[in-house]
């Protein structure tokens, strides 16, 4: 399937590749890298209509940039939550004042964001959240509750928080989408969560009367569920294609390891390698088919099911081609290095979460069953 890149797109891609080749290995810290991207005009592509972003770009040019970024092995982005999740949500639902306040700062790489959705008792079942936001008399809300699995919370300047503003409400009613500043000592506490990989990308966030301004409620009080669902749709957009470039690179490394170890001589391993390659092509075609379309209610759920399971199977395959060596760390154990993993071990352990975070496989299948296939909802209390 040809996505139909034009000659203009090819020039845009060449410009992106040249800039990344020159700057991607500059040794900048993550915040400085975001500002470098912003200064060069690479954040906020396609926001040009409202004048909030850095440059205009067609959908195909946004895809070209995302693919070149993934191919360049540039530093991981700290600003992608603000750029790819909050920004399109504000463009769709935000007031002119909210757009003018927050979008230019995201496009410049000056303000970083995190996402306050999941809670200990409301992960995939987002409608069960208990974090509350109570209206105060000084034009603010007081936010109290706990969020979990919050990526980049330690770096973020702001958090978009889904909270219950109607104390008598339940499920998806009475929720609001608030923009909350993170720099509130004594009112906001961030605790890193140590994972199986030994790293701490995720965090717990505790709100104890944190302040949020009334004018920073997106789409008005009570519209939180609608805004939150809109944002989840943006989560599976252009970035999915860039993600697949990274997946292809990981698959290439697994294939090379299979050749080097001799595992490729096993017909079962060869079959699994070919299946991984074929399924990755299917994921790309599916992403291109649905890109920019809002008519397919199940598109985002299908995409999540495809890539979550695929990446998890790739981690398992990486261990298989390594054989017994997969059970041994890259360095000898020591007090200073008690938990070292190589790239394949990290891939295997981290990908165990792929079918859980961002909406578990079970929840995605329920969405497809109810919203696409029109099947009846599961009866309450049935075991």
GROMACS .gro file of C-alpha atoms in nm, residues 243 246-247 250 276 283 306-316 347-348 350-352 354 357:
model
   24
  243UNK     CA    1   0.626   0.374   1.678
  246UNK     CA    2   1.105   0.176   1.619
  247UNK     CA    3   0.943  -0.169   1.619
  250UNK     CA    4   1.391  -0.383   1.722
  276UNK     CA    5   0.653  -1.082   1.327
  283UNK     CA    6  -0.007  -0.284   1.143
  306UNK     CA    7  -0.238  -0.517   1.734
  307UNK     CA    8   0.073  -0.343   1.859
  308UNK     CA    9   0.048  -0.444   2.227
  309UNK     CA   10   0.041  -0.816   2.154
  310UNK     CA   11   0.295  -0.787   1.872
  311UNK     CA   12   0.551  -0.609   2.087
  312UNK     CA   13   0.504  -0.855   2.372
  313UNK     CA   14   0.561  -1.150   2.138
  314UNK     CA   15   0.873  -0.979   2.004
  315UNK     CA   16   1.012  -0.961   2.358
  316UNK     CA   17   0.947  -1.333   2.402
  347UNK     CA   18   1.244  -0.534   2.589
  348UNK     CA   19   1.108  -0.861   2.728
  350UNK     CA   20   0.898  -0.385   2.975
  351UNK     CA   21   0.673  -0.527   2.702
  352UNK     CA   22   0.487  -0.734   2.962
  354UNK     CA   23   0.209  -0.338   2.673
  357UNK     CA   24  -0.130   0.026   3.001
   0.00000   0.00000   0.00000
